[in-house]
Coordinates of C-alpha atoms in Angstrom, one line a residue:
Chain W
X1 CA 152.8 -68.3 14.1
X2 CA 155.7 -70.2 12.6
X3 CA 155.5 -74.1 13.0
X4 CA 158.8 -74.6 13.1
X5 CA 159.0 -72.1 16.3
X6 CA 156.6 -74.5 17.8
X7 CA 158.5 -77.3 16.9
X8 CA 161.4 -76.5 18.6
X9 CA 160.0 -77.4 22.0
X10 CA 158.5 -80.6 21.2
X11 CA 161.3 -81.9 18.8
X12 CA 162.5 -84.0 21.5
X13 CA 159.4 -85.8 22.1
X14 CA 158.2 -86.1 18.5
X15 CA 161.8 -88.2 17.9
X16 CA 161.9 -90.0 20.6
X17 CA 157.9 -91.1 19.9
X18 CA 159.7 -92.4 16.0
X19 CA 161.9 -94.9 17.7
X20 CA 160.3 -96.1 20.6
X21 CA 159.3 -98.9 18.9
X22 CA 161.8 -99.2 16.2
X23 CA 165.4 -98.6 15.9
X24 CA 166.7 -96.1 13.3
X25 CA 169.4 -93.8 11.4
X26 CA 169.3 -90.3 10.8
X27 CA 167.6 -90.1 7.9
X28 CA 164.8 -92.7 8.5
X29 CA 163.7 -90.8 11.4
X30 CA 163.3 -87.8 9.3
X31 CA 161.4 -89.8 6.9
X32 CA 159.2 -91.1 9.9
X33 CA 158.3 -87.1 11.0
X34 CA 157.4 -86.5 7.2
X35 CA 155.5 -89.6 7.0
X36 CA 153.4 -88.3 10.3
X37 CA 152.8 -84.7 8.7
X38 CA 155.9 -82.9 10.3
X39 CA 157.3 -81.5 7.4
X40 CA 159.3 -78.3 8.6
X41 CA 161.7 -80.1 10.1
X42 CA 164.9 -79.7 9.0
X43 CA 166.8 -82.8 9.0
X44 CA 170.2 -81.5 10.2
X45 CA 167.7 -80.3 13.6
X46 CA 166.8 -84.0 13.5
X47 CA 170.5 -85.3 13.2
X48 CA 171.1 -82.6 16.4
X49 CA 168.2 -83.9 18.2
X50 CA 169.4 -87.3 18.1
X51 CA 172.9 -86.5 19.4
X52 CA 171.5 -84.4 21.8
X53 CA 169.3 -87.2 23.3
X54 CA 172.2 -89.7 22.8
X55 CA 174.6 -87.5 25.4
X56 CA 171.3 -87.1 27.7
X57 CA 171.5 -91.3 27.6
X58 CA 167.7 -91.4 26.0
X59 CA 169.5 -93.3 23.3
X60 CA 171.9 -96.0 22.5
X61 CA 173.3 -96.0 18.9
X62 CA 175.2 -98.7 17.3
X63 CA 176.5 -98.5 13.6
X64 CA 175.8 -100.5 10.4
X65 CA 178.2 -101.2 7.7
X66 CA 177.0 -101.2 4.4
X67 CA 178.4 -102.9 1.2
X68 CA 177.8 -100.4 -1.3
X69 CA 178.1 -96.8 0.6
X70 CA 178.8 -94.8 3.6
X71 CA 177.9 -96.5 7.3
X72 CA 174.8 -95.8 9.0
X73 CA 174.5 -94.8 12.8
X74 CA 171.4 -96.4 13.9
X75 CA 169.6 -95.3 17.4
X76 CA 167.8 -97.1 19.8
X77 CA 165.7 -96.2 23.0
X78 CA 166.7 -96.7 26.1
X79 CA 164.8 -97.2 29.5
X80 CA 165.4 -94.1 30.4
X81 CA 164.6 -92.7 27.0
X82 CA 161.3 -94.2 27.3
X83 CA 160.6 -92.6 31.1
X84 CA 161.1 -89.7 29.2
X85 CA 159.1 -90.3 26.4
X86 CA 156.1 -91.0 29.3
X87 CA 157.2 -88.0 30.7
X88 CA 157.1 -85.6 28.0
X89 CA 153.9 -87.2 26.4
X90 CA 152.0 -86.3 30.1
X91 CA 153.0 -83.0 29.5
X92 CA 152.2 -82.7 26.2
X93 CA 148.4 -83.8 26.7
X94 CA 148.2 -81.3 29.9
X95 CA 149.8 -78.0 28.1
X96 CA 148.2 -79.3 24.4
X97 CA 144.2 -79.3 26.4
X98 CA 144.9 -76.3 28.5
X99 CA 146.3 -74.5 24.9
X100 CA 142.6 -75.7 23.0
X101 CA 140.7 -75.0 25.4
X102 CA 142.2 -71.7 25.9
X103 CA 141.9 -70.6 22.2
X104 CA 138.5 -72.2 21.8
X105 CA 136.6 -72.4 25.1
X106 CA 134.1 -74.8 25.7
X107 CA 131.5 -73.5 28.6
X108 CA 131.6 -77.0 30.6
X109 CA 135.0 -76.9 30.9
X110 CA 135.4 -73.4 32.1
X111 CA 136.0 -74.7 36.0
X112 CA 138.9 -76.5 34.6
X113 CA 140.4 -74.0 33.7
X114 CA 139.6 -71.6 36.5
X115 CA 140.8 -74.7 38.5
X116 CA 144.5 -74.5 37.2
X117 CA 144.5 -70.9 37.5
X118 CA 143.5 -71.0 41.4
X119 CA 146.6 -73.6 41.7
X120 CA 149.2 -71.1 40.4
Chain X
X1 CA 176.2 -93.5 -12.9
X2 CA 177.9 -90.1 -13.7
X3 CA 175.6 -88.7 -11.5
X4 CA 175.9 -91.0 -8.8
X5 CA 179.6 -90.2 -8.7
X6 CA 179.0 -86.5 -8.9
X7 CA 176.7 -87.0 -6.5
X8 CA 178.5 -88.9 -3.9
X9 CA 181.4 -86.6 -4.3
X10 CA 178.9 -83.6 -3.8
X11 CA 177.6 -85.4 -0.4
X12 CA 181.4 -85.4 0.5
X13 CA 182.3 -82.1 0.0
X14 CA 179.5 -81.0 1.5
X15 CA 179.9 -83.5 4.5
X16 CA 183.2 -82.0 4.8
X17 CA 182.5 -78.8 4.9
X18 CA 180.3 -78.9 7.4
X19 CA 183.0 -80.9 9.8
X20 CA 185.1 -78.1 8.9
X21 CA 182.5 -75.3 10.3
X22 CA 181.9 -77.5 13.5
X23 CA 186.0 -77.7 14.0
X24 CA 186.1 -75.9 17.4
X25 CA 184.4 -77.9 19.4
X26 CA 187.2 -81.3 18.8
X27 CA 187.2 -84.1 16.8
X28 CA 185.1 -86.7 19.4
X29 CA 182.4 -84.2 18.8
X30 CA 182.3 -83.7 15.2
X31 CA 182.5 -87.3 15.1
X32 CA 179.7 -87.6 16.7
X33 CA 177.6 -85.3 15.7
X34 CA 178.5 -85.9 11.7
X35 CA 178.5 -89.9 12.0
X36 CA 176.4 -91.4 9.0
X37 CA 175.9 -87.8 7.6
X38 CA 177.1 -89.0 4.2
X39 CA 174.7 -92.0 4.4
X40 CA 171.6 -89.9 5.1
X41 CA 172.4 -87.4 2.8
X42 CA 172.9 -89.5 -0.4
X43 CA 169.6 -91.7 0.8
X44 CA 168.0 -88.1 1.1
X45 CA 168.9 -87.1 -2.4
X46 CA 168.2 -90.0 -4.1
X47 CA 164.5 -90.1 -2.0
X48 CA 163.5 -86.2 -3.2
X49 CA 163.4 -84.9 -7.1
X50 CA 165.3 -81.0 -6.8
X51 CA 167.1 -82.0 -3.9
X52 CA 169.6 -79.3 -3.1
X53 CA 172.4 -79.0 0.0
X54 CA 172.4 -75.8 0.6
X55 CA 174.9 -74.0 2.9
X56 CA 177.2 -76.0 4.8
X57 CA 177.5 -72.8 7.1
X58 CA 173.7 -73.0 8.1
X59 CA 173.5 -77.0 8.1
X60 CA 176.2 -77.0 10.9
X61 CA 174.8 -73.9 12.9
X62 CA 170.9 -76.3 12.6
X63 CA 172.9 -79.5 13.6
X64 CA 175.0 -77.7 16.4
X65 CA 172.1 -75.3 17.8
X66 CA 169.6 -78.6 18.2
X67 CA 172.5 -81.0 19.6
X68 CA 172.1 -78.2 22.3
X69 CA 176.1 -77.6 21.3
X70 CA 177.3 -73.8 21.8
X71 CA 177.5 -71.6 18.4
X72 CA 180.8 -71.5 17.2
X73 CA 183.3 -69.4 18.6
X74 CA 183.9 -66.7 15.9
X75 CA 186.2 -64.5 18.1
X76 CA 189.0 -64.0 15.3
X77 CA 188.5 -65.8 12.3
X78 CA 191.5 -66.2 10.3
X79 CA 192.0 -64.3 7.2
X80 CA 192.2 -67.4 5.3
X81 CA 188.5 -68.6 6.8
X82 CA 187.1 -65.8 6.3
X83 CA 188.5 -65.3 2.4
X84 CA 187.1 -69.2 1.7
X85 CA 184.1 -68.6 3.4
X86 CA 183.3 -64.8 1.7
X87 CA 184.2 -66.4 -1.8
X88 CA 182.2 -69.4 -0.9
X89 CA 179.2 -68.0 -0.5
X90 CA 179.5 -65.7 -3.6
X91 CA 180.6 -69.0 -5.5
X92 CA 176.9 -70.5 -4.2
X93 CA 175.1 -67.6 -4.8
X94 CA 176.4 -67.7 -8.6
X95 CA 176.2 -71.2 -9.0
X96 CA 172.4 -70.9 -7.8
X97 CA 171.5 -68.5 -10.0
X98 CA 172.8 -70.3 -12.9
X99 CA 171.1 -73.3 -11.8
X100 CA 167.8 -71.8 -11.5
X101 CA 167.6 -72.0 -15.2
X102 CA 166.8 -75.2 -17.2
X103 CA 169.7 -74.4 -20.1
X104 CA 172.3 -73.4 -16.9
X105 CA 171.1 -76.3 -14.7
X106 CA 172.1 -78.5 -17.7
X107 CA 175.5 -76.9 -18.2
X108 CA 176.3 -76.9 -15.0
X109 CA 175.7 -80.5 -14.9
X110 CA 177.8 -80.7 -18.1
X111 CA 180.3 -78.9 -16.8
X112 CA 180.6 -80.7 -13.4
X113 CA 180.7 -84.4 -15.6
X114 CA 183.6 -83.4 -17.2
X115 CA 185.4 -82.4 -14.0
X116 CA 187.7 -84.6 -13.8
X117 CA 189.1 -83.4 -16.9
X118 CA 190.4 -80.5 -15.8
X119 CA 191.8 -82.5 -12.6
X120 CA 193.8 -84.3 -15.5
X121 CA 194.4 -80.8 -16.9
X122 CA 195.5 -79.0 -13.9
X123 CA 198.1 -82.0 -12.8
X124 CA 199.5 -81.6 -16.6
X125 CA 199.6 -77.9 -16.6
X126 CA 201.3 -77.8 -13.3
X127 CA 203.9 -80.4 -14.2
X128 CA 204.7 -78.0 -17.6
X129 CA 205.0 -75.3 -14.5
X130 CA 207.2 -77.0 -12.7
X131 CA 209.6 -78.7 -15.7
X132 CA 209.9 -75.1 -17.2
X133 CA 210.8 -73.6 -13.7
X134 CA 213.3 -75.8 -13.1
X135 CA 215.1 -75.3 -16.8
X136 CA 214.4 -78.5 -18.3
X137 CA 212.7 -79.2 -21.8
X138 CA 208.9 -80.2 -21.6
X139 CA 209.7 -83.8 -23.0
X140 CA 209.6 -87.2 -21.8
X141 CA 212.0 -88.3 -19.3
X142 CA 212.2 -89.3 -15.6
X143 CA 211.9 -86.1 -14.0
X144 CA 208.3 -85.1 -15.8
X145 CA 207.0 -88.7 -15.5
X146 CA 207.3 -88.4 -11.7
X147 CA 206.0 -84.7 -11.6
X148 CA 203.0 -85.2 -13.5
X149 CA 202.2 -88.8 -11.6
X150 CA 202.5 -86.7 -8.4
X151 CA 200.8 -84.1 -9.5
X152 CA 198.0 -85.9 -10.9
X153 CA 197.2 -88.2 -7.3
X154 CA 197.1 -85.3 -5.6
X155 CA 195.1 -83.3 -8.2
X156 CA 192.4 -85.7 -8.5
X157 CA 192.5 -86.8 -4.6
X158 CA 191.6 -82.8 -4.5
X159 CA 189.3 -82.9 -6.7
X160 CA 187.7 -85.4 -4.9
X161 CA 187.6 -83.4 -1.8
X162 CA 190.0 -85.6 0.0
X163 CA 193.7 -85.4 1.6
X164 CA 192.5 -81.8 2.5
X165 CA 193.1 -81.7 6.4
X166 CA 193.3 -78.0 6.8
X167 CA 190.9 -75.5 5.4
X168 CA 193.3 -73.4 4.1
X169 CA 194.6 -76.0 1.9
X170 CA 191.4 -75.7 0.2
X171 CA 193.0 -71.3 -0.4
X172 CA 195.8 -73.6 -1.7
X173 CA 193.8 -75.8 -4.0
X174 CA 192.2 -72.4 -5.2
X175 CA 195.6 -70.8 -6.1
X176 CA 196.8 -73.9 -7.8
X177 CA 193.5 -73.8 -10.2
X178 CA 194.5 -70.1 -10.9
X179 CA 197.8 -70.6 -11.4
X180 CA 196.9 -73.8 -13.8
X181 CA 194.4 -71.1 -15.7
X182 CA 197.3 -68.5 -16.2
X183 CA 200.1 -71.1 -17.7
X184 CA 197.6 -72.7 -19.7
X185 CA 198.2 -70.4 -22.9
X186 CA 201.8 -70.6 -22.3
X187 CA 201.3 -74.6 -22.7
X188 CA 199.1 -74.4 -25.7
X189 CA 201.8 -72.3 -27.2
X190 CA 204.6 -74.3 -26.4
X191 CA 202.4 -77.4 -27.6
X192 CA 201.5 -75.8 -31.0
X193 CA 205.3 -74.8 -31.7
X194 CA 206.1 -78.7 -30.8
X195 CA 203.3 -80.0 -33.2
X196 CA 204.5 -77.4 -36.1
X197 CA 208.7 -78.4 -35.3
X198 CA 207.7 -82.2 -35.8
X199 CA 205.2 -81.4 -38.7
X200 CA 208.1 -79.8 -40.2
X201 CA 210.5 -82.0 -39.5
X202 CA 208.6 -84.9 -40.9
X203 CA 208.1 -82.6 -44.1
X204 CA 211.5 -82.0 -44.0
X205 CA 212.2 -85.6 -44.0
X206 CA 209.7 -86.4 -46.9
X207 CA 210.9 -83.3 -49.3
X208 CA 214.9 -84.6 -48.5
X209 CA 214.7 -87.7 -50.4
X210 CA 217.4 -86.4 -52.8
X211 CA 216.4 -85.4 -56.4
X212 CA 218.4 -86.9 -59.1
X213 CA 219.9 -90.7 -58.7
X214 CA 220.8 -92.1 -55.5
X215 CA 222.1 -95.2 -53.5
X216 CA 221.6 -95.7 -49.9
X217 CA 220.9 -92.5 -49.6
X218 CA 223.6 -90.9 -50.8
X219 CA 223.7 -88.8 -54.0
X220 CA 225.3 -90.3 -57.6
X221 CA 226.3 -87.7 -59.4
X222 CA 228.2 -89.7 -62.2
X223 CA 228.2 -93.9 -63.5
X224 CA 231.0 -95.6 -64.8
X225 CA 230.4 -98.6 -67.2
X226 CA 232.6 -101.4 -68.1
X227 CA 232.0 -104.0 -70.9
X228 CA 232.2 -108.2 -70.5
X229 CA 236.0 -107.8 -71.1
X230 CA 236.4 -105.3 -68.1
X231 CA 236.9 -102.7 -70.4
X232 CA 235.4 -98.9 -69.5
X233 CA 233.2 -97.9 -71.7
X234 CA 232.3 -94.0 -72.6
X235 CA 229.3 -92.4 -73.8
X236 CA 226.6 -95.4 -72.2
X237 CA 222.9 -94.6 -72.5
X238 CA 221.1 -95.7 -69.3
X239 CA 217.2 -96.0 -68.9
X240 CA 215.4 -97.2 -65.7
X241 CA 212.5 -99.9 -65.2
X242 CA 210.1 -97.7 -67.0
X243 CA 212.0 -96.6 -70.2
X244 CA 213.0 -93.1 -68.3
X245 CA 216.3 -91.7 -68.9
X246 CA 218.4 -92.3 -66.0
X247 CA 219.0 -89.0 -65.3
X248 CA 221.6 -87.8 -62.2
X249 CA 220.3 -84.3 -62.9
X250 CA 218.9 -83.1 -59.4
X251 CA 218.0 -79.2 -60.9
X252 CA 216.5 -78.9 -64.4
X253 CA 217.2 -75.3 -64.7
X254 CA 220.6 -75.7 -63.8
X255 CA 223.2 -76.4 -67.0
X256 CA 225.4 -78.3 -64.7
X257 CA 225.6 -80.5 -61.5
X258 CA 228.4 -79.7 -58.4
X259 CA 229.4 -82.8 -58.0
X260 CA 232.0 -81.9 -54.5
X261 CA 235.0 -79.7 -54.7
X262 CA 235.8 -77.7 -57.6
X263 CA 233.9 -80.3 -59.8
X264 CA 231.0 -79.7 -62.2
X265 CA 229.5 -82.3 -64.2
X266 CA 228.1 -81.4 -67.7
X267 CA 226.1 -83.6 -69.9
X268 CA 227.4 -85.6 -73.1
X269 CA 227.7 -82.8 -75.7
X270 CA 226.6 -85.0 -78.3
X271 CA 222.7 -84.6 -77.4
X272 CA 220.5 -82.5 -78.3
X273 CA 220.2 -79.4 -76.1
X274 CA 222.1 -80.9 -73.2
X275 CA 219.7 -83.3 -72.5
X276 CA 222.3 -86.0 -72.2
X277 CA 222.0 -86.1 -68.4
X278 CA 221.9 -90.5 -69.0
X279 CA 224.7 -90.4 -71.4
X280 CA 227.3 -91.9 -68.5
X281 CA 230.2 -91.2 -68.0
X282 CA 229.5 -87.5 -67.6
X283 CA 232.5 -84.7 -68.7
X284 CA 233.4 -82.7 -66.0
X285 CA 234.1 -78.7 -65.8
X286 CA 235.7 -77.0 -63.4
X287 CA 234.4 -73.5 -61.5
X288 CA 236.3 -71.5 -63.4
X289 CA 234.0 -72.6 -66.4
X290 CA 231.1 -71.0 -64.6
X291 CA 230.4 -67.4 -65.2
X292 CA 229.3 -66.9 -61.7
X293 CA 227.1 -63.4 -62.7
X294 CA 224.5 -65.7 -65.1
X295 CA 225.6 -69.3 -63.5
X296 CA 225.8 -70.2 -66.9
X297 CA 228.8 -71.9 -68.6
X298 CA 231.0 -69.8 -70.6
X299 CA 231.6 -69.6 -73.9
X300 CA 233.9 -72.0 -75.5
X301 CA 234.5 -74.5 -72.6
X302 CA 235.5 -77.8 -73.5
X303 CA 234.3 -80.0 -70.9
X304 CA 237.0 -82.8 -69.4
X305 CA 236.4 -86.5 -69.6
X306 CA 236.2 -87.9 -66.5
X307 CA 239.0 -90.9 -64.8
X308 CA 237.5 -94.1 -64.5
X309 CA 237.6 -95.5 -61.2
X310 CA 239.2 -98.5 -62.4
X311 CA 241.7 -99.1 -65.7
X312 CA 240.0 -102.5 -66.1
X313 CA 237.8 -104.7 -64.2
X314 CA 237.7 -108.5 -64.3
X315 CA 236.2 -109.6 -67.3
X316 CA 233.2 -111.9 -67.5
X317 CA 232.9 -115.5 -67.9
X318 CA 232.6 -116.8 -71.7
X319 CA 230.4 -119.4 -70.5
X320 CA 228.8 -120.2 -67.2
X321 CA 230.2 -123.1 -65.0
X322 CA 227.8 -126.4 -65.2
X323 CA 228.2 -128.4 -62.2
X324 CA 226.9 -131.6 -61.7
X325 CA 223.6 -130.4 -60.2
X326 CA 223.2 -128.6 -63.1
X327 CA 223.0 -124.9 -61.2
X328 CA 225.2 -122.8 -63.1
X329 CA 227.6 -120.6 -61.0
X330 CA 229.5 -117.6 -62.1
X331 CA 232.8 -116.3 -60.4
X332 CA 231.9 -112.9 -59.0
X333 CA 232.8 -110.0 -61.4
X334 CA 232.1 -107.8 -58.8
X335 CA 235.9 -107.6 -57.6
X336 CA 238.1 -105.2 -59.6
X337 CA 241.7 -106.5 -60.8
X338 CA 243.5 -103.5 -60.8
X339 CA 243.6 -100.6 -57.9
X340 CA 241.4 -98.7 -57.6
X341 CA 242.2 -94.6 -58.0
X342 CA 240.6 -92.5 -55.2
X343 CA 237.9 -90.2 -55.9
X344 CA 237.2 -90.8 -59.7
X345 CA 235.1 -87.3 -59.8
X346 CA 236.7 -84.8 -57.6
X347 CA 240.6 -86.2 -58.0
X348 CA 242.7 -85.6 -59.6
X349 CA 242.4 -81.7 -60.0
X350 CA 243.5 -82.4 -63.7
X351 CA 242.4 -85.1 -65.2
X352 CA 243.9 -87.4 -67.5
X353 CA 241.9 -88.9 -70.6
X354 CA 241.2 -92.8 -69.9
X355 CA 242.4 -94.7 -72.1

């Protein structure tokens, strides 16, 4: 199974969790998902990502000038950014322990599972 | 710091390509989407060893598919796009492949150093174009000055991936680096034929300082001489600074000198083997003494003396003037007393023995 396949669906998440507690520019939040072990991202998805959650209003950005080179377009969260960033992480943690415990059971948790089924 | 530049102007192009794939969906939004991109990309270069760009094509699909944007609309790509795009990617296959090698990779870098050389080159060769089209000499003057400053902003604003608002100026810059290819050896031609011409002309200019005796530039062909009493004086013996005779001879095969008109001067006959080419003033022949078959002078000819330009000249002093000072002065001898006959060499046509 392809990482980056996976990575697609929590992209969002995974940026958002860069930022939340310190603005940044394009680049720098690629260098943040490297630093954490993501490393097939590919930094134009990042770029994408960040507009994306810009339009959604999950970000504010605000642009630097710089002396000796090109601007840089910095992002910061916003509140609702962060809601979703609470959001997303709930899910994460539900749909992450139902995936483990699904590939590698563990008999005491066995109801659990059964449990989620029954609610479907 | 030449590979900063290159560099930078790589992250431009690039940059700009990848505006131009994401021009359907209207400037706001490419601005938006491509804000900072040259910032992030030069920081991402200059933060991984082997860092490469890629494919502008793929970037802007990455950057447009995850800013949840719609794929481009490719409904009826003009021939143009499609041409710069096909030759593009060919371009970028090649270039890779070169690359992949260590002795490529370092050419290439070479090569793309120097390229603002040919930006130089293609503005030139296009002004040579453009003067020769238009039926004037490629030389310096108003009209190639301003072509080839034109030329050469816009040729290095090209080559620097700017004031290129369309894409298919980018089919035009493309043409133009053809075209500057083709007239190239027409240039080199026409330079090497203008570096022979004024090579020969300067020889030309160094061989044409006149054999024989000359003043200000102008041949002598025959001296007249003239004692202290203003008297002319036949059959002088002249030598220059270095004991030399002062020979008016200009060609030592030649028995004679043409000295204008129907004039040839001979020298003195009483020298051994007509070597009196310093014995002034020279006898003159005329062309009928000549045989023109051997260019030799016929048998029997008894050369003419030649007039004097003057009967008599002002004498000398007998003694210079002291003044007071004590500077002696001399009254100029320079000014001849008498009239002076035109043409001593060539006039009359039958000259009379001086006196």
């Amino acid at each position: 199974m392809e990482t980056t396949q996976l990575l697609k669906g929590v992209l969002d998440v995974a940026v958002l969790a860069t930022i939340r507690d310190d603005d940044g520019y394009g680049y720098d939040v690629v260098r943040r998902l490297r630093a954490a072990g993501i490393d097939e991202v590919g930094d134009a998805s990042v770029y994408g990502t960040l507009r994306r959650l810009y339009a959604s209003g999950a970000l504010s950005t605000y642009v630097v000038p710089s002396d000796d080179g090109p601007h840089r377009k910095y992002y910061s969260i916003t509140g609702e950014g962060r809601t979703q960033l609470d959001e997303q992480r709930a899910t994460w943690r539900r749909f992450a322990d139902t995936m483990t415990e699904l590939l590698d059971p563990s008999p005491a948790r066995r109801a659990g599972v059964r449990t989620i089924g029954e609610k479907k | 710091m030449t590979a900063t530049i290159d560099l930078d102007l790589q992250v431009r192009e690039f940059a700009e390509a990848v505006r131009l794939e994401l021009a359907d969906l209207g400037a706001d939004e490419v601005d938006e989407l491509t804000d900072g991109l040259e910032a992030d990309l030069s920081e991402q270069a200059g933060d991984s060893e082997g860092f490469t760009l890629g494919d502008p094509a793929d970037y802007a699909s990455e950057l447009r598919s995850a800013a949840g944007l719609p794929e481009r609309v490719s409904s009826r790509p003009s021939i143009s796009e499609s041409i710069s795009s096909q030759s593009t990617r060919i371009w970028r296959g090649f270039v890779g492949s070169v690359r992949s090698s260590k002795l490529g990779a370092s050419v290439l870098d070479f090569l793309a150093s120097i390229r603002p050389v040919w930006w130089v080159a293609r503005a030139l060769l296009g002004a040579f174009l453009i003067s020769q089209l238009a039926g004037r000499g490629w030389n310096v003057g108003a009209f190639n000055f301003f072509t080839v400053a034109t030329l050469l902003v816009i040729s290095v604003q090209w080559g620097r991936g700017l004031w290129m608002p369309r894409l298919w100026f980018r089919v035009v810059r493309t043409l133009a680096n053809v075209l500057a290819v083709l007239v190239l050896p027409f240039a080199l031609i026409a330079g090497m034929s203008y570096v022979t011409t004024y090579n020969y002309f300067q020889t030309y200019q160094t061989d044409s300082a006149p054999a024989g005796l000359s003043r200000d530039g102008r041949q002598v062909t025959n001296i007249f001489a003239y004692d202290s009493d203003g008297n002319p004086v036949k059959g002088v013996q002249l030598f220059d600074q270095d004991g030399k005779a002062l020979s008016v001879r200009t060609d030592s095969t030649s028995p004679f000198l043409y000295a204008g008109g129907d004039s040839y001067l001979v020298p003195s006959a009483k020298t051994v083997g007509g070597s009196g080419w310093n014995v002034f003033p020279l006898a003159r022949i005329s062309q009928s003494a000549v045989e023109s078959s051997t260019d030799r002078l016929s048998a029997g000819v008894i050369p003419d003396a030649v007039l004097f330009p003057f009967v008599t000249v002002r004498p000398l002093l007998a003694a210079p003037v002291v003044t007071a000072g004590g500077t002696p002065t001399a009254q100029s001898t320079s000014a001849p007393v008498t009239t002076p006959s035109p043409s001593p060499t060539t006039a009359p046509p039958s000259p009379a023995p001086t006196p």
